[in-house]
PDB file of C-alpha atoms in Angstrom:
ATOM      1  CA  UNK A   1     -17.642  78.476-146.744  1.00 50.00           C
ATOM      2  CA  UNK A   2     -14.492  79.772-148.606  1.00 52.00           C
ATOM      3  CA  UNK A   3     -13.348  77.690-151.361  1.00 52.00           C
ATOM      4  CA  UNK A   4      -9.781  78.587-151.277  1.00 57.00           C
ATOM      5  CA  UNK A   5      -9.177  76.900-148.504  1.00 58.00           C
ATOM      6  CA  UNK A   6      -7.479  73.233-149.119  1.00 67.00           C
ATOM      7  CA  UNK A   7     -10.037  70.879-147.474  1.00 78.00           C
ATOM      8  CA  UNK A   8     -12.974  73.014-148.012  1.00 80.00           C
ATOM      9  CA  UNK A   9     -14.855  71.557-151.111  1.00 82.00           C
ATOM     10  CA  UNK A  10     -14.687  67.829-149.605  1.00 86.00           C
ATOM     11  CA  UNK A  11     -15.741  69.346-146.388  1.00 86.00           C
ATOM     12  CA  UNK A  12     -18.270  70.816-148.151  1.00 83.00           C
ATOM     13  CA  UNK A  13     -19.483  67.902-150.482  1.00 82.00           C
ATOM     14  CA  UNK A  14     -19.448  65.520-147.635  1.00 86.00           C
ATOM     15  CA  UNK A  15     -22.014  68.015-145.574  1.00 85.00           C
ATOM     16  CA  UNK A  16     -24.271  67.951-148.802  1.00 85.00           C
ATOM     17  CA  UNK A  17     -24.131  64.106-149.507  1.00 86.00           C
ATOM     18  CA  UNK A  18     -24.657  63.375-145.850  1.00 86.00           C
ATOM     19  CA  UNK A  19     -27.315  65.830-145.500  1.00 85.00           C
ATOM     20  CA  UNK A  20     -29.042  64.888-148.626  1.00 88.00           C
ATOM     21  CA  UNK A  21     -28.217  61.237-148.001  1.00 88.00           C
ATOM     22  CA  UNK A  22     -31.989  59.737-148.332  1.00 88.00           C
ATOM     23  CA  UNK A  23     -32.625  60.962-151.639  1.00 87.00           C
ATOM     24  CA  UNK A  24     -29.385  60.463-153.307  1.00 83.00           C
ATOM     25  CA  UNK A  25     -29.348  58.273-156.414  1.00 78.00           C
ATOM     26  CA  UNK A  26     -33.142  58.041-155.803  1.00 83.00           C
ATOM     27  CA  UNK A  27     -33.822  61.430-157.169  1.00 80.00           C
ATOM     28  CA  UNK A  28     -31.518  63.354-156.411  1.00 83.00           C
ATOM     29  CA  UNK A  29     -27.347  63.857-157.824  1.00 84.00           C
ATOM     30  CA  UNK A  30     -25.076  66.345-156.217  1.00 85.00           C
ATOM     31  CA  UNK A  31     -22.238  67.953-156.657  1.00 85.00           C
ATOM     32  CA  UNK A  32     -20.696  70.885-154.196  1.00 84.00           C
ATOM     33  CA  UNK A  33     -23.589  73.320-154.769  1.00 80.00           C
ATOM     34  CA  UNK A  34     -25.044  71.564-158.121  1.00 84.00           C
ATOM     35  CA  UNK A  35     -28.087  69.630-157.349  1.00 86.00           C
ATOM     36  CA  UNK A  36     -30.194  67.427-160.203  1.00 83.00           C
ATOM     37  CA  UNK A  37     -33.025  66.508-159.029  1.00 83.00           C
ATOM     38  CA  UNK A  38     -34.424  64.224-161.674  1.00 80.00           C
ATOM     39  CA  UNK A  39     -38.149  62.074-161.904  1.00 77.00           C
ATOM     40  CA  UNK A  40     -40.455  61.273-164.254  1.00 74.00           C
ATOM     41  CA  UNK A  41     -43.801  61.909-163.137  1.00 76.00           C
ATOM     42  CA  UNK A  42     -44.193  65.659-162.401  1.00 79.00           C
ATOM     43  CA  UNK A  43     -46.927  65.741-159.354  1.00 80.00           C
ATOM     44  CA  UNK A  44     -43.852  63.590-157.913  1.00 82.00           C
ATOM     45  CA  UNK A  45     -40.796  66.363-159.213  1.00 82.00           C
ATOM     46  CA  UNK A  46     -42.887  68.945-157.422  1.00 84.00           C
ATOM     47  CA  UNK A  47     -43.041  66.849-154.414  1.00 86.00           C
ATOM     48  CA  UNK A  48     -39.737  65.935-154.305  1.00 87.00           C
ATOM     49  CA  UNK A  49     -38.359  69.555-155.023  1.00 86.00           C
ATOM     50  CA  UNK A  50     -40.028  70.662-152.541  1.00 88.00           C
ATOM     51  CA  UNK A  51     -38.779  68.134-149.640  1.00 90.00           C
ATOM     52  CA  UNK A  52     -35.118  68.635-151.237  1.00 88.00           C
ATOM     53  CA  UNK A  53     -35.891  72.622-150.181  1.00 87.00           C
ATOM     54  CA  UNK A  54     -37.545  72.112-146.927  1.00 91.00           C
ATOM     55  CA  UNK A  55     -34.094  69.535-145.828  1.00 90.00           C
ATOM     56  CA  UNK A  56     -31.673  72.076-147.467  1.00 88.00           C
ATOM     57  CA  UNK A  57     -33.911  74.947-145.189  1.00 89.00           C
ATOM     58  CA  UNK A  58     -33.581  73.148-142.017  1.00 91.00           C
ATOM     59  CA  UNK A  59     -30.120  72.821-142.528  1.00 91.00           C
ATOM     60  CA  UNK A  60     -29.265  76.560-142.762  1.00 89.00           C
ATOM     61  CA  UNK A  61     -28.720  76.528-146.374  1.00 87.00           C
ATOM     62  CA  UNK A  62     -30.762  79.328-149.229  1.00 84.00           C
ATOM     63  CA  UNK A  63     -31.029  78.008-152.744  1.00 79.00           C
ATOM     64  CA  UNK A  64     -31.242  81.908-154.875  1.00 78.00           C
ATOM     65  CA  UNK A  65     -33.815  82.302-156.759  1.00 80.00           C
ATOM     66  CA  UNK A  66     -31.929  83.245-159.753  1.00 82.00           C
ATOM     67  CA  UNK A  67     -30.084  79.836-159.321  1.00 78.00           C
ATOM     68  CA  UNK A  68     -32.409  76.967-160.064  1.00 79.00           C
ATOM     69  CA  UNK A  69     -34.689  75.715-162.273  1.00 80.00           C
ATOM     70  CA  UNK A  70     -37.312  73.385-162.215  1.00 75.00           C
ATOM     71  CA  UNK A  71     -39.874  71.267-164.359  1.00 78.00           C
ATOM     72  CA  UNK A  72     -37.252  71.648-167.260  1.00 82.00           C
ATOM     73  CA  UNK A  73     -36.829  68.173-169.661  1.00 83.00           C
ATOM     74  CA  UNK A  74     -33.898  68.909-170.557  1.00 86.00           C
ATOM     75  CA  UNK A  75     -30.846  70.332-168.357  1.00 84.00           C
ATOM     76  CA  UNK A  76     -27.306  71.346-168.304  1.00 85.00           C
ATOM     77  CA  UNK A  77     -25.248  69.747-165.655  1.00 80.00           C
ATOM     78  CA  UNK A  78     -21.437  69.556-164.873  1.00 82.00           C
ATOM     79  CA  UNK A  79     -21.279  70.922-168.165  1.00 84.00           C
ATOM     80  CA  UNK A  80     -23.379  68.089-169.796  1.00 86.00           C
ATOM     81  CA  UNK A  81     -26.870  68.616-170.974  1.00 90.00           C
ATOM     82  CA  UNK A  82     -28.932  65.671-169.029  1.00 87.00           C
ATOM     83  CA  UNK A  83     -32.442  64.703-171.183  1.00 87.00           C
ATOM     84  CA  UNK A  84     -34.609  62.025-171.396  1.00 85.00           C
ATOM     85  CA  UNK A  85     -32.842  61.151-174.352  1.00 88.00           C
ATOM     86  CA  UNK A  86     -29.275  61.000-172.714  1.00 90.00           C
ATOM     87  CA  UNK A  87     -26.799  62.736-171.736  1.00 91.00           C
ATOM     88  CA  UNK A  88     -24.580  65.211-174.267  1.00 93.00           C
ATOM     89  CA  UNK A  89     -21.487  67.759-174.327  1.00 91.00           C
ATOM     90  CA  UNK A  90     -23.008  71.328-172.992  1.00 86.00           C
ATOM     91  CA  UNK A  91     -23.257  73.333-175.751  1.00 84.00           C
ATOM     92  CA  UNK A  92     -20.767  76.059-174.421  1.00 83.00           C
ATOM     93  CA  UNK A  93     -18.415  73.519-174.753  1.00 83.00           C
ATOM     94  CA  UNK A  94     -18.699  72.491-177.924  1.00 83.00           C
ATOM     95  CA  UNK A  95     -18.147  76.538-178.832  1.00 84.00           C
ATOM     96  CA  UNK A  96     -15.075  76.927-176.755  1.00 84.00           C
ATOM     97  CA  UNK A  97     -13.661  73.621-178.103  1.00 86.00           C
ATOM     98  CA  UNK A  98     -13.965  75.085-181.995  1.00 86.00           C
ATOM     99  CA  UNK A  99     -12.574  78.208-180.461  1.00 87.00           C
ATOM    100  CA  UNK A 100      -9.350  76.587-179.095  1.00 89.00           C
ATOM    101  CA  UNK A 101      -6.519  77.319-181.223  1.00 91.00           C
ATOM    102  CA  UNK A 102      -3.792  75.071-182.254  1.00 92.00           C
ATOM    103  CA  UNK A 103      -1.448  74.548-179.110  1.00 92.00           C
ATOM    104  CA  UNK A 104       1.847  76.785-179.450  1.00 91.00           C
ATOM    105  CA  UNK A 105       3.105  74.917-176.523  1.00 90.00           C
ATOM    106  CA  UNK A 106       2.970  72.044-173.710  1.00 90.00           C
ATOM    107  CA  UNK A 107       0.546  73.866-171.331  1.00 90.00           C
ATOM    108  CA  UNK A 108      -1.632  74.491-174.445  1.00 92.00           C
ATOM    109  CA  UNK A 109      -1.666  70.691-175.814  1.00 93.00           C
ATOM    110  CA  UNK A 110      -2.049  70.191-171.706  1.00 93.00           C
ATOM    111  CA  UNK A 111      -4.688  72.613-171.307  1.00 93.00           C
ATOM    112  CA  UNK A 112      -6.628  71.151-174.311  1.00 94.00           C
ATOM    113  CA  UNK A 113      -6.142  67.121-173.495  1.00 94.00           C
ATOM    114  CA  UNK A 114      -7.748  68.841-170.105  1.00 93.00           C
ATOM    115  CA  UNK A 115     -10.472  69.865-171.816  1.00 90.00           C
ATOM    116  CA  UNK A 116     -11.254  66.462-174.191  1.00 92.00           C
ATOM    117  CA  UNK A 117     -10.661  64.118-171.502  1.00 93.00           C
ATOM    118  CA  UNK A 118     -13.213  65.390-169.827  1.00 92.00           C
ATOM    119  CA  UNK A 119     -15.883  63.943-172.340  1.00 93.00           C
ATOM    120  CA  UNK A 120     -13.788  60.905-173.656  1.00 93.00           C
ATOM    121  CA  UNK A 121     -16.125  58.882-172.519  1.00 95.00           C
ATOM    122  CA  UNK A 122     -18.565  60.427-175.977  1.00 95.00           C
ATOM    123  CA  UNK A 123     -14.879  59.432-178.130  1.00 94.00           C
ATOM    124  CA  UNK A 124     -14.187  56.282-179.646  1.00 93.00           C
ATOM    125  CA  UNK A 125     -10.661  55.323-179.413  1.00 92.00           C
ATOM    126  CA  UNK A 126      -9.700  58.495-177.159  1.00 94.00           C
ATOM    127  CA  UNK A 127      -6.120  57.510-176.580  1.00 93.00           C
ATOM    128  CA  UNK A 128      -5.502  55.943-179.896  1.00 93.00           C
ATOM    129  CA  UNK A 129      -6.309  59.521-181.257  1.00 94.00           C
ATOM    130  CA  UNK A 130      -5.012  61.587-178.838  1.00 94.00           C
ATOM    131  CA  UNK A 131      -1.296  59.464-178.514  1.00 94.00           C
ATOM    132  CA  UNK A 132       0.160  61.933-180.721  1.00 94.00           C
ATOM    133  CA  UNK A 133      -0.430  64.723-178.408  1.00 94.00           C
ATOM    134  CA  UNK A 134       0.307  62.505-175.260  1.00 92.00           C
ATOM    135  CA  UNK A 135       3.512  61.516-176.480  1.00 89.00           C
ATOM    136  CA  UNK A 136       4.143  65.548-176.902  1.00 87.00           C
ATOM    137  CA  UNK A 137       3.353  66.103-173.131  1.00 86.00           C
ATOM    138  CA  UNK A 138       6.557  63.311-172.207  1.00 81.00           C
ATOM    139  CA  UNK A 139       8.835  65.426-174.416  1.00 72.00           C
ATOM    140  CA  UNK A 140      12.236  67.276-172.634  1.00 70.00           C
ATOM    141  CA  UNK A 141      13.118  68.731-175.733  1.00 68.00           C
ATOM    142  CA  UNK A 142      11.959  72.215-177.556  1.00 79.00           C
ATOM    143  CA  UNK A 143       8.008  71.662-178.378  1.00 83.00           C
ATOM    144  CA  UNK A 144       8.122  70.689-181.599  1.00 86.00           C
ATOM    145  CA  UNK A 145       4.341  70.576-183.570  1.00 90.00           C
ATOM    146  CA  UNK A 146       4.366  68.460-186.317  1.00 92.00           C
ATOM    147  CA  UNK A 147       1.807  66.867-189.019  1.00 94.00           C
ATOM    148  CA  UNK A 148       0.493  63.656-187.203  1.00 95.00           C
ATOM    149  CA  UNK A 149      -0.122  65.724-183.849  1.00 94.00           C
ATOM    150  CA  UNK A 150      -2.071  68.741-186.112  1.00 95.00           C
ATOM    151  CA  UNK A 151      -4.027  65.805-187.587  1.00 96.00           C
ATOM    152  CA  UNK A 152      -4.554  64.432-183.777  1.00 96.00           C
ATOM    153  CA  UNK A 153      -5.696  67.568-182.323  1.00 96.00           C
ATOM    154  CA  UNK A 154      -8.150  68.183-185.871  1.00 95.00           C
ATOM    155  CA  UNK A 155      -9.546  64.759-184.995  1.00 96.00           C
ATOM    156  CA  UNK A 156     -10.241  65.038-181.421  1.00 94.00           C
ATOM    157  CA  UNK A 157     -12.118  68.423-181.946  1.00 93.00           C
ATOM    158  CA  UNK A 158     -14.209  66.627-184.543  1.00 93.00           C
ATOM    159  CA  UNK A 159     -14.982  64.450-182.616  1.00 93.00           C
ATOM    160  CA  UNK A 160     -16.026  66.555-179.595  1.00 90.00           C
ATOM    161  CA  UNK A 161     -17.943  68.853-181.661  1.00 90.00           C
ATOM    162  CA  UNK A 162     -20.434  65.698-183.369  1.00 90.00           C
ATOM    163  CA  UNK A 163     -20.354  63.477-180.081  1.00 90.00           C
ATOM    164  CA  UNK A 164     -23.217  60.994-180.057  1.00 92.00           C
ATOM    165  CA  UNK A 165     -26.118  61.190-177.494  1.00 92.00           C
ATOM    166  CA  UNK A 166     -24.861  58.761-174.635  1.00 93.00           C
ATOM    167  CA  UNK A 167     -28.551  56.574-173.294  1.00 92.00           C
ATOM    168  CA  UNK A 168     -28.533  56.880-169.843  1.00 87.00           C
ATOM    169  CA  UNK A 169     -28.651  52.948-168.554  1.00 88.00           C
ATOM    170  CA  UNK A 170     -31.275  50.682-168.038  1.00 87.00           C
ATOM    171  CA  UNK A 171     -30.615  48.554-164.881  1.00 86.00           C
ATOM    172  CA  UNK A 172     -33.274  46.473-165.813  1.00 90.00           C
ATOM    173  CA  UNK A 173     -31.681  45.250-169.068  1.00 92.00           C
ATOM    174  CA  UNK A 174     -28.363  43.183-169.916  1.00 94.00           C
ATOM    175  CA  UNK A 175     -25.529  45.293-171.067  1.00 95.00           C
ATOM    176  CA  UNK A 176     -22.719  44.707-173.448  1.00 94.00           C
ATOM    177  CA  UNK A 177     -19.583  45.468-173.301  1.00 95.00           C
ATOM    178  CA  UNK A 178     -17.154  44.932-176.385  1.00 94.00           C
ATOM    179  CA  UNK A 179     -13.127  45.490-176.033  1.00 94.00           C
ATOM    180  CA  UNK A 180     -10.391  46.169-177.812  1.00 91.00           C
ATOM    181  CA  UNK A 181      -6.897  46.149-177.565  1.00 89.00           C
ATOM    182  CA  UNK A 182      -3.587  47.689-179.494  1.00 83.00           C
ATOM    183  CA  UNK A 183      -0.276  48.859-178.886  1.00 83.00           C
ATOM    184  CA  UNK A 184      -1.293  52.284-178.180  1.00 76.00           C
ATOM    185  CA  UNK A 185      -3.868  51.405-175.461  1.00 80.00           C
ATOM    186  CA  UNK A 186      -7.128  49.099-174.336  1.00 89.00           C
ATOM    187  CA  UNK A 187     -10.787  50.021-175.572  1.00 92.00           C
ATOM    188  CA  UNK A 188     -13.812  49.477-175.078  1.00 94.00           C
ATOM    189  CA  UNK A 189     -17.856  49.667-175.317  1.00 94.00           C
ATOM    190  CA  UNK A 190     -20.891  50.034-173.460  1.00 94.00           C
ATOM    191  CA  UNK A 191     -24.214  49.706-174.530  1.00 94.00           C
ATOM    192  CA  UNK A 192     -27.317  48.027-174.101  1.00 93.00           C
ATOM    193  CA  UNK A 193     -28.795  46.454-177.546  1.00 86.00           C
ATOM    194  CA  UNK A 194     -28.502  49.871-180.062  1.00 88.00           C
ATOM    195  CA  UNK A 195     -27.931  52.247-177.123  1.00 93.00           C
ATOM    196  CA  UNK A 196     -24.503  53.535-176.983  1.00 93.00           C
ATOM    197  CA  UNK A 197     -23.652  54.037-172.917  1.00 94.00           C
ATOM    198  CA  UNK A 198     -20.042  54.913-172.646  1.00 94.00           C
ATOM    199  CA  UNK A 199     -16.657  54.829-174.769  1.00 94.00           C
ATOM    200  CA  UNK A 200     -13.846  53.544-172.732  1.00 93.00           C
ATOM    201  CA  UNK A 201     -10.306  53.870-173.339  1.00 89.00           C
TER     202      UNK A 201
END
């Protein structure tokens, strides 16, 4: 199916979901062409690989070769490395985030707020830090960088580049959730006990 076309992808993703409906969020997470398929016990991964191959067979699709792996405990997903220890930033994204330079421009501060938001939920206070360079992105005038925003976009690529190991949840305990609240924004906390779920802002 071609991509470029403006329906295609949720065309696409709903053909995969409903296709793969029976085993989704049982063992199985998709995404367009991305499939996890994720259990514990590996006589059962083996199994369950090889039913998710047989449905995507009978349903005229080919999985290359060259494009999956399986029996791995520790994988990189939507640009997150999955684990049985949690879920982290990919590492190619931690190396293009200390590659970004310091924004010249809007599209640059835009292109790079892009970027972070994407794993804000491994940032505590996200906005608070990254108001500096919002507020840029709202301005009509000429761009102008100055000292707090530097010290915003410094902070935010620290912070991307040492994010915490997020615990994937446990349904079968209570979880927490502690909040916060300022003038810049609302915040808040998920965890379970001493394992950090999700930053929220």
């Amino acid at each position: 199916m071609p991509f470029g076309l403006t329906n295609a992808p949720s065309t696409f993703q709903a053909t995969m979901n409903e296709m793969l409906r029976s085993f989704l969020q049982k063992i199985v997470l998709v995404f367009l062409d991305d499939i996890l398929i994720y259990i514990n016990d590996w006589q059962d991964h083996l199994q369950h690989v090889k039913q998710v191959l047989q449905t995507l067979r009978e349903n005229g699709f080919v999985a290359k070769r060259s494009k999956y792996t399986f029996g791995q405990e520790a994988v990189e997903y939507l640009r997150h490395v999955v684990s049985r220890d949690g879920l982290a930033v990919g590492p190619t994204k931690v190396f293009a985030i200390r590659a970004w330079l310091i924004p010249t421009n809007v599209r640059g501060v835009r292109g790079f707020l892009g970027l972070a938001g994407y794993y804000r939920k491994f940032i505590r206070s996200f906005t608070t830090i990254a108001a500096p360079l919002s507020d840029l992105l709202r301005q009509w005038e000429k761009f102008t960088w100055t000292a707090e925003m530097r010290r915003a976009f410094e902070e935010l690529e620290e912070c991307l580049c040492t994010t915490p190991v997020l615990s994937l949840p446990d349904f079968s305990k209570e979880f927490i959730v502690e909040t916060d609240a300022s003038s810049v924004g609302i915040e808040a906390v998920l965890h379970q006990g001493r394992h950090l779920i999700a930053f929220y802002s």
